[in-house]
């Protein structure tokens, strides 16, 4: 990425990545707590949410999983576990913060997934799928490990915000808008869609069983 | 593959691949509908059945997932979702067609998996396993995402038809039967086993719990 | 590895690998039997426990899955299935043997995972994670396929023994203890932790739901 001030941008990106990873790990650990997992189980769930999407992406792209070259993800998950063990009340009181950080993470990881895929020479439609996988697959792994039906398949606009962001990125970039603006608009687009969808209880239509009456 | 008329064979293969992919996607989406997934969840389940097996195979073989170089699979899944949303009745009425197409898909994907594995220099016993994974693993992913016990592990002859096909391929090829005949006999073998097993309600013996009486 | 008698060591390693793989396969098939899987489902569950962890490790490390170059794992799983079908009583009577072999397998596979990761030039903290994945991920796959909550996330000290072994390996090797002694002490460490934990019913603390009272 070439911005006006690469240093500031890089710092901002690291902060966002830390917050997003932290919120993702917290989400995994809290879900694990609901099923009375032990500390190890909680750690694995937190780690799975934090790195699962990017790991599946990297396996498909045929590159080394991103977290293997940076111990940050292992440590952030440990910090998240420590805080959840230390104070459930405190964690719960910050619910709104986790929601915001989680959304920032979704936006950041989606964009990171798109850029990595494009950099490896794939088509844009592959990049949109990879961006979505990067953002949401960790949560699906968490739900599978917890023996729950993946929440993104039947509740809330979450993955759709990621896909919409991917399509926005593709469109703006193809229109020649330049990388900085493309990234910023995509980022805001994903955040706004998620905030609006949750704020106004908007969700996707549901599929119906064949024996039900049409509603 | 070198046949007498490569053009005809290629056309036939594309048609079979389309029908098989379509039937696989329909299967994923219908199962998702039974659990009231939303449109996104339905799409993901359909896509997972259509490309899941081949993707696991390609990850194990260390090559780029097949669907990344052909947008057909993404579009066919979209078409399947559209049709399921549009008319559940119509989809249900064509149950026999889906069953036939699904079986054609199983046979085709099994053979494709075997050939790709052999082409990459692996042993035949690895190819039989990869053929089976290509044909059936998508359905296992679907069942895991839906929080169901994978149906191929306790019902119907399905994976076994794929494995029997793989062993047939191996035997005929080793006997020097030539590729065209090997492929055709394997294809028919898989279809016939599946049709007969479903027609006559044949299934594999079941394992028993250790506390049960032997039956 | 350079030991005093490489031939003896190699033989010992093959025996341990056979026993460990066998115990892992037996574990998968017995769990499958509890859910009344058919023979194919039982085989897949057994095979998944036997090769699942190493396969995920190899996919992440970007190398060919280990079992593809040695038909032993396929055959051992088949033998395990045959024995479970033949005599459930006999299998049950040997419960203590399976427990011991399973622990030997856990220790062996953990060390194998660590060594392979280090040999590919990764950091030691990556190797500890990979060692743990090699040892325990197969059991997680088994539980996911059986639609159970993974047992290692909420019961018994199992994965923790693997991680403790990994940290031991790291420490001893860094202290310059030499490979033979490092391997032997790590191996014993994993076995002892597991035996003591099971013998004295020691388990990790559990995470609590936010609505529960602190206990």
PDB file of C-alpha atoms in Angstrom, chain A:
ATOM      1  CA  UNK A   1       0.000   0.000   0.000  1.00  0.00           C
ATOM      2  CA  UNK A   2       1.303   3.460  -0.847  1.00  0.00           C
ATOM      3  CA  UNK A   3      -0.246   6.204   1.233  1.00  0.00           C
ATOM      4  CA  UNK A   4       0.783   9.736   2.006  1.00  0.00           C
ATOM      5  CA  UNK A   5       2.245   8.802   5.368  1.00  0.00           C
ATOM      6  CA  UNK A   6       3.192   5.117   5.316  1.00  0.00           C
ATOM      7  CA  UNK A   7       4.344   5.195   8.919  1.00  0.00           C
ATOM      8  CA  UNK A   8       1.034   6.419  10.318  1.00  0.00           C
ATOM      9  CA  UNK A   9      -0.909   3.996   8.143  1.00  0.00           C
ATOM     10  CA  UNK A  10       1.228   1.085   9.281  1.00  0.00           C
ATOM     11  CA  UNK A  11       0.738   2.026  12.942  1.00  0.00           C
ATOM     12  CA  UNK A  12      -3.007   2.338  12.455  1.00  0.00           C
ATOM     13  CA  UNK A  13      -3.085  -1.050  10.763  1.00  0.00           C
ATOM     14  CA  UNK A  14      -1.198  -2.722  13.609  1.00  0.00           C
ATOM     15  CA  UNK A  15      -3.579  -1.209  16.176  1.00  0.00           C
ATOM     16  CA  UNK A  16      -6.620  -2.349  14.179  1.00  0.00           C
ATOM     17  CA  UNK A  17      -5.148  -5.820  13.755  1.00  0.00           C
ATOM     18  CA  UNK A  18      -4.496  -6.069  17.486  1.00  0.00           C
ATOM     19  CA  UNK A  19      -8.018  -4.923  18.404  1.00  0.00           C
ATOM     20  CA  UNK A  20      -9.630  -7.184  15.796  1.00  0.00           C
ATOM     21  CA  UNK A  21      -7.630 -10.240  16.825  1.00  0.00           C
ATOM     22  CA  UNK A  22      -8.352  -9.527  20.471  1.00  0.00           C
ATOM     23  CA  UNK A  23     -12.097  -9.189  19.873  1.00  0.00           C
ATOM     24  CA  UNK A  24     -12.131 -12.375  17.787  1.00  0.00           C
ATOM     25  CA  UNK A  25     -10.292 -14.300  20.519  1.00  0.00           C
ATOM     26  CA  UNK A  26     -12.624 -12.928  23.210  1.00  0.00           C
ATOM     27  CA  UNK A  27     -15.603 -14.090  21.136  1.00  0.00           C
ATOM     28  CA  UNK A  28     -14.215 -17.620  20.900  1.00  0.00           C
ATOM     29  CA  UNK A  29     -13.407 -17.841  24.594  1.00  0.00           C
ATOM     30  CA  UNK A  30     -16.790 -16.495  25.712  1.00  0.00           C
ATOM     31  CA  UNK A  31     -18.617 -18.982  23.527  1.00  0.00           C
ATOM     32  CA  UNK A  32     -16.418 -21.737  24.962  1.00  0.00           C
ATOM     33  CA  UNK A  33     -17.279 -20.571  28.485  1.00  0.00           C
ATOM     34  CA  UNK A  34     -20.989 -21.013  27.749  1.00  0.00           C
ATOM     35  CA  UNK A  35     -20.284 -24.697  27.104  1.00  0.00           C
ATOM     36  CA  UNK A  36     -18.054 -25.003  30.182  1.00  0.00           C
ATOM     37  CA  UNK A  37     -14.882 -25.744  28.263  1.00  0.00           C
ATOM     38  CA  UNK A  38     -11.708 -25.868  30.315  1.00  0.00           C
ATOM     39  CA  UNK A  39      -8.910 -23.321  29.922  1.00  0.00           C
ATOM     40  CA  UNK A  40      -7.278 -25.254  27.125  1.00  0.00           C
ATOM     41  CA  UNK A  41     -10.566 -25.580  25.237  1.00  0.00           C
ATOM     42  CA  UNK A  42     -11.182 -21.874  25.705  1.00  0.00           C
ATOM     43  CA  UNK A  43      -7.756 -21.028  24.374  1.00  0.00           C
ATOM     44  CA  UNK A  44      -8.209 -23.219  21.300  1.00  0.00           C
ATOM     45  CA  UNK A  45     -11.619 -21.698  20.546  1.00  0.00           C
ATOM     46  CA  UNK A  46     -10.243 -18.187  20.925  1.00  0.00           C
ATOM     47  CA  UNK A  47      -7.246 -18.981  18.752  1.00  0.00           C
ATOM     48  CA  UNK A  48      -9.476 -20.668  16.160  1.00  0.00           C
ATOM     49  CA  UNK A  49     -11.615 -17.546  15.763  1.00  0.00           C
ATOM     50  CA  UNK A  50      -8.546 -15.307  15.651  1.00  0.00           C
ATOM     51  CA  UNK A  51      -6.565 -17.245  13.047  1.00  0.00           C
ATOM     52  CA  UNK A  52      -8.995 -19.791  11.522  1.00  0.00           C
ATOM     53  CA  UNK A  53     -10.203 -17.748   8.577  1.00  0.00           C
ATOM     54  CA  UNK A  54      -6.756 -16.601   7.515  1.00  0.00           C
ATOM     55  CA  UNK A  55      -5.387 -20.115   7.920  1.00  0.00           C
ATOM     56  CA  UNK A  56      -8.006 -21.651   5.614  1.00  0.00           C
ATOM     57  CA  UNK A  57      -7.335 -18.850   3.127  1.00  0.00           C
ATOM     58  CA  UNK A  58      -3.588 -19.474   3.244  1.00  0.00           C
ATOM     59  CA  UNK A  59      -4.057 -23.249   2.889  1.00  0.00           C
ATOM     60  CA  UNK A  60      -6.153 -22.644  -0.238  1.00  0.00           C
ATOM     61  CA  UNK A  61      -3.706 -20.094  -1.607  1.00  0.00           C
ATOM     62  CA  UNK A  62      -0.833 -22.494  -0.972  1.00  0.00           C
ATOM     63  CA  UNK A  63       1.184 -20.160   1.270  1.00  0.00           C
ATOM     64  CA  UNK A  64       2.482 -20.491   4.833  1.00  0.00           C
ATOM     65  CA  UNK A  65      -0.240 -19.638   7.394  1.00  0.00           C
ATOM     66  CA  UNK A  66       0.190 -15.978   8.346  1.00  0.00           C
ATOM     67  CA  UNK A  67       0.303 -16.540  12.113  1.00  0.00           C
ATOM     68  CA  UNK A  68       3.389 -18.744  11.911  1.00  0.00           C
ATOM     69  CA  UNK A  69       5.635 -15.763  11.293  1.00  0.00           C
ATOM     70  CA  UNK A  70       4.288 -13.574  14.086  1.00  0.00           C
ATOM     71  CA  UNK A  71       3.837 -14.743  17.670  1.00  0.00           C
ATOM     72  CA  UNK A  72       1.416 -11.847  18.293  1.00  0.00           C
ATOM     73  CA  UNK A  73      -1.691 -13.981  17.648  1.00  0.00           C
ATOM     74  CA  UNK A  74      -0.644 -16.622  20.164  1.00  0.00           C
ATOM     75  CA  UNK A  75       0.040 -13.982  22.802  1.00  0.00           C
ATOM     76  CA  UNK A  76      -3.098 -11.910  22.176  1.00  0.00           C
ATOM     77  CA  UNK A  77      -5.226 -15.048  22.557  1.00  0.00           C
ATOM     78  CA  UNK A  78      -3.428 -15.811  25.821  1.00  0.00           C
ATOM     79  CA  UNK A  79      -4.104 -12.279  27.042  1.00  0.00           C
ATOM     80  CA  UNK A  80      -7.772 -12.624  26.109  1.00  0.00           C
ATOM     81  CA  UNK A  81      -8.040 -15.920  28.007  1.00  0.00           C
ATOM     82  CA  UNK A  82      -6.337 -14.381  31.033  1.00  0.00           C
ATOM     83  CA  UNK A  83      -8.806 -11.470  31.080  1.00  0.00           C
ATOM     84  CA  UNK A  84     -11.855 -13.704  30.673  1.00  0.00           C
ATOM     85  CA  UNK A  85     -10.672 -15.885  33.562  1.00  0.00           C
ATOM     86  CA  UNK A  86      -9.856 -12.838  35.661  1.00  0.00           C
ATOM     87  CA  UNK A  87     -13.111 -10.977  35.324  1.00  0.00           C
ATOM     88  CA  UNK A  88     -16.221 -12.136  33.564  1.00  0.00           C
ATOM     89  CA  UNK A  89     -18.098  -9.065  34.777  1.00  0.00           C
ATOM     90  CA  UNK A  90     -15.620  -6.679  33.252  1.00  0.00           C
ATOM     91  CA  UNK A  91     -15.716  -8.578  29.968  1.00  0.00           C
ATOM     92  CA  UNK A  92     -19.485  -8.457  29.915  1.00  0.00           C
ATOM     93  CA  UNK A  93     -19.675  -4.761  30.721  1.00  0.00           C
ATOM     94  CA  UNK A  94     -17.555  -4.022  27.652  1.00  0.00           C
ATOM     95  CA  UNK A  95     -19.961  -5.805  25.295  1.00  0.00           C
ATOM     96  CA  UNK A  96     -20.328  -2.765  23.077  1.00  0.00           C
ATOM     97  CA  UNK A  97     -16.575  -2.424  22.753  1.00  0.00           C
ATOM     98  CA  UNK A  98     -16.227  -6.065  21.667  1.00  0.00           C
ATOM     99  CA  UNK A  99     -18.948  -5.530  19.111  1.00  0.00           C
ATOM    100  CA  UNK A 100     -17.142  -2.518  17.652  1.00  0.00           C
ATOM    101  CA  UNK A 101     -13.715  -4.184  17.694  1.00  0.00           C
ATOM    102  CA  UNK A 102     -15.179  -7.329  16.161  1.00  0.00           C
ATOM    103  CA  UNK A 103     -16.597  -5.270  13.319  1.00  0.00           C
ATOM    104  CA  UNK A 104     -13.283  -3.469  12.803  1.00  0.00           C
ATOM    105  CA  UNK A 105     -11.647  -6.902  12.699  1.00  0.00           C
ATOM    106  CA  UNK A 106     -14.158  -8.181  10.151  1.00  0.00           C
ATOM    107  CA  UNK A 107     -13.467  -5.178   7.907  1.00  0.00           C
ATOM    108  CA  UNK A 108      -9.692  -5.373   8.306  1.00  0.00           C
ATOM    109  CA  UNK A 109      -9.414  -9.141   7.789  1.00  0.00           C
ATOM    110  CA  UNK A 110     -11.712  -9.015   4.753  1.00  0.00           C
ATOM    111  CA  UNK A 111      -9.517  -6.378   3.114  1.00  0.00           C
ATOM    112  CA  UNK A 112      -6.323  -8.205   4.075  1.00  0.00           C
ATOM    113  CA  UNK A 113      -7.721 -11.402   2.527  1.00  0.00           C
ATOM    114  CA  UNK A 114      -8.630  -9.628  -0.701  1.00  0.00           C
ATOM    115  CA  UNK A 115      -5.236  -7.974  -1.030  1.00  0.00           C
ATOM    116  CA  UNK A 116      -3.278 -11.145  -0.342  1.00  0.00           C
ATOM    117  CA  UNK A 117      -5.315 -13.065  -2.922  1.00  0.00           C
ATOM    118  CA  UNK A 118      -4.889 -10.388  -5.590  1.00  0.00           C
ATOM    119  CA  UNK A 119      -1.163 -10.164  -4.840  1.00  0.00           C
ATOM    120  CA  UNK A 120      -0.878 -13.890  -5.598  1.00  0.00           C
ATOM    121  CA  UNK A 121      -2.353 -13.343  -9.052  1.00  0.00           C
ATOM    122  CA  UNK A 122      -5.909 -14.615  -8.571  1.00  0.00           C
ATOM    123  CA  UNK A 123      -9.072 -13.160 -10.122  1.00  0.00           C
ATOM    124  CA  UNK A 124     -11.124 -10.609  -8.231  1.00  0.00           C
ATOM    125  CA  UNK A 125     -14.047 -12.991  -7.713  1.00  0.00           C
ATOM    126  CA  UNK A 126     -11.683 -15.414  -5.982  1.00  0.00           C
ATOM    127  CA  UNK A 127     -10.440 -12.494  -3.859  1.00  0.00           C
ATOM    128  CA  UNK A 128     -13.975 -11.617  -2.744  1.00  0.00           C
ATOM    129  CA  UNK A 129     -14.520 -15.212  -1.595  1.00  0.00           C
ATOM    130  CA  UNK A 130     -11.114 -15.301   0.125  1.00  0.00           C
ATOM    131  CA  UNK A 131     -11.820 -11.973   1.835  1.00  0.00           C
ATOM    132  CA  UNK A 132     -15.082 -13.378   3.179  1.00  0.00           C
ATOM    133  CA  UNK A 133     -13.394 -16.613   4.320  1.00  0.00           C
ATOM    134  CA  UNK A 134     -10.666 -14.593   6.072  1.00  0.00           C
ATOM    135  CA  UNK A 135     -13.270 -12.557   7.927  1.00  0.00           C
ATOM    136  CA  UNK A 136     -15.832 -15.166   8.889  1.00  0.00           C
ATOM    137  CA  UNK A 137     -14.479 -18.739   8.713  1.00  0.00           C
ATOM    138  CA  UNK A 138     -12.877 -18.514  12.161  1.00  0.00           C
ATOM    139  CA  UNK A 139     -16.312 -18.046  13.692  1.00  0.00           C
ATOM    140  CA  UNK A 140     -17.623 -21.042  11.762  1.00  0.00           C
ATOM    141  CA  UNK A 141     -14.789 -23.218  13.117  1.00  0.00           C
ATOM    142  CA  UNK A 142     -15.611 -21.983  16.633  1.00  0.00           C
ATOM    143  CA  UNK A 143     -19.255 -22.995  16.210  1.00  0.00           C
ATOM    144  CA  UNK A 144     -18.320 -26.396  14.800  1.00  0.00           C
ATOM    145  CA  UNK A 145     -15.950 -27.052  17.725  1.00  0.00           C
ATOM    146  CA  UNK A 146     -18.692 -26.033  20.148  1.00  0.00           C
ATOM    147  CA  UNK A 147     -21.197 -28.301  18.406  1.00  0.00           C
ATOM    148  CA  UNK A 148     -23.403 -25.310  17.540  1.00  0.00           C
ATOM    149  CA  UNK A 149     -24.971 -24.480  14.191  1.00  0.00           C
ATOM    150  CA  UNK A 150     -22.773 -21.704  12.747  1.00  0.00           C
ATOM    151  CA  UNK A 151     -24.427 -18.449  13.759  1.00  0.00           C
ATOM    152  CA  UNK A 152     -23.512 -16.618  10.541  1.00  0.00           C
ATOM    153  CA  UNK A 153     -25.717 -19.002   8.558  1.00  0.00           C
ATOM    154  CA  UNK A 154     -28.982 -18.129  10.207  1.00  0.00           C
ATOM    155  CA  UNK A 155     -28.647 -14.883  12.129  1.00  0.00           C
ATOM    156  CA  UNK A 156     -27.580 -11.322  11.561  1.00  0.00           C
ATOM    157  CA  UNK A 157     -25.894  -9.710   8.593  1.00  0.00           C
ATOM    158  CA  UNK A 158     -22.235 -10.574   9.075  1.00  0.00           C
ATOM    159  CA  UNK A 159     -20.766 -12.473   6.158  1.00  0.00           C
ATOM    160  CA  UNK A 160     -22.885 -10.425   3.773  1.00  0.00           C
ATOM    161  CA  UNK A 161     -21.171  -7.247   5.010  1.00  0.00           C
ATOM    162  CA  UNK A 162     -17.855  -8.881   4.145  1.00  0.00           C
ATOM    163  CA  UNK A 163     -19.034  -9.916   0.669  1.00  0.00           C
ATOM    164  CA  UNK A 164     -20.529  -6.470   0.024  1.00  0.00           C
ATOM    165  CA  UNK A 165     -17.206  -4.981   1.070  1.00  0.00           C
ATOM    166  CA  UNK A 166     -15.402  -7.288  -1.333  1.00  0.00           C
ATOM    167  CA  UNK A 167     -17.652  -6.276  -4.221  1.00  0.00           C
ATOM    168  CA  UNK A 168     -17.144  -2.605  -3.307  1.00  0.00           C
ATOM    169  CA  UNK A 169     -13.377  -3.069  -3.324  1.00  0.00           C
ATOM    170  CA  UNK A 170     -13.543  -4.768  -6.706  1.00  0.00           C
ATOM    171  CA  UNK A 171     -15.761  -2.055  -8.225  1.00  0.00           C
ATOM    172  CA  UNK A 172     -13.824   0.914  -6.889  1.00  0.00           C
ATOM    173  CA  UNK A 173     -10.463  -0.565  -7.817  1.00  0.00           C
ATOM    174  CA  UNK A 174     -11.697  -1.404 -11.318  1.00  0.00           C
ATOM    175  CA  UNK A 175     -12.931   2.179 -11.671  1.00  0.00           C
ATOM    176  CA  UNK A 176      -9.359   3.303 -11.000  1.00  0.00           C
ATOM    177  CA  UNK A 177     -10.074   4.966  -7.673  1.00  0.00           C
ATOM    178  CA  UNK A 178      -6.612   4.233  -6.305  1.00  0.00           C
ATOM    179  CA  UNK A 179      -5.723   1.957  -3.421  1.00  0.00           C
ATOM    180  CA  UNK A 180      -6.040   4.338  -0.422  1.00  0.00           C
ATOM    181  CA  UNK A 181      -9.562   5.456  -1.248  1.00  0.00           C
ATOM    182  CA  UNK A 182     -10.638   1.938  -2.244  1.00  0.00           C
ATOM    183  CA  UNK A 183      -9.473   0.562   1.089  1.00  0.00           C
ATOM    184  CA  UNK A 184     -11.038   3.348   3.154  1.00  0.00           C
ATOM    185  CA  UNK A 185     -14.424   3.180   1.425  1.00  0.00           C
ATOM    186  CA  UNK A 186     -14.477  -0.636   1.640  1.00  0.00           C
ATOM    187  CA  UNK A 187     -13.592  -0.498   5.323  1.00  0.00           C
ATOM    188  CA  UNK A 188     -16.347   2.008   6.090  1.00  0.00           C
ATOM    189  CA  UNK A 189     -18.831   0.111   3.917  1.00  0.00           C
ATOM    190  CA  UNK A 190     -18.351  -3.129   5.891  1.00  0.00           C
ATOM    191  CA  UNK A 191     -18.605  -1.342   9.251  1.00  0.00           C
ATOM    192  CA  UNK A 192     -21.688   0.661   8.280  1.00  0.00           C
ATOM    193  CA  UNK A 193     -23.551  -2.363   6.878  1.00  0.00           C
ATOM    194  CA  UNK A 194     -22.887  -4.318  10.067  1.00  0.00           C
ATOM    195  CA  UNK A 195     -23.789  -1.460  12.398  1.00  0.00           C
ATOM    196  CA  UNK A 196     -26.992  -0.637  10.509  1.00  0.00           C
ATOM    197  CA  UNK A 197     -28.022  -4.312  10.231  1.00  0.00           C
ATOM    198  CA  UNK A 198     -27.602  -4.887  13.959  1.00  0.00           C
ATOM    199  CA  UNK A 199     -29.087  -1.513  14.926  1.00  0.00           C
ATOM    200  CA  UNK A 200     -32.233  -2.049  12.857  1.00  0.00           C
ATOM    201  CA  UNK A 201     -32.439  -5.830  13.308  1.00  0.00           C
ATOM    202  CA  UNK A 202     -32.074  -6.411   9.585  1.00  0.00           C
ATOM    203  CA  UNK A 203     -31.383  -9.980   8.521  1.00  0.00           C
ATOM    204  CA  UNK A 204     -31.428 -12.037   5.351  1.00  0.00           C
ATOM    205  CA  UNK A 205     -34.551 -13.969   4.339  1.00  0.00           C
ATOM    206  CA  UNK A 206     -34.650 -17.530   5.589  1.00  0.00           C
ATOM    207  CA  UNK A 207     -34.982 -20.703   3.540  1.00  0.00           C
ATOM    208  CA  UNK A 208     -38.069 -22.779   4.229  1.00  0.00           C
ATOM    209  CA  UNK A 209     -38.524 -26.461   4.654  1.00  0.00           C
ATOM    210  CA  UNK A 210     -40.426 -28.087   1.815  1.00  0.00           C
ATOM    211  CA  UNK A 211     -43.192 -29.374   4.054  1.00  0.00           C
ATOM    212  CA  UNK A 212     -43.911 -25.977   5.575  1.00  0.00           C
ATOM    213  CA  UNK A 213     -46.506 -23.648   4.186  1.00  0.00           C
ATOM    214  CA  UNK A 214     -45.035 -20.767   2.217  1.00  0.00           C
ATOM    215  CA  UNK A 215     -44.940 -17.661   4.377  1.00  0.00           C
TER     216      UNK A 215
END
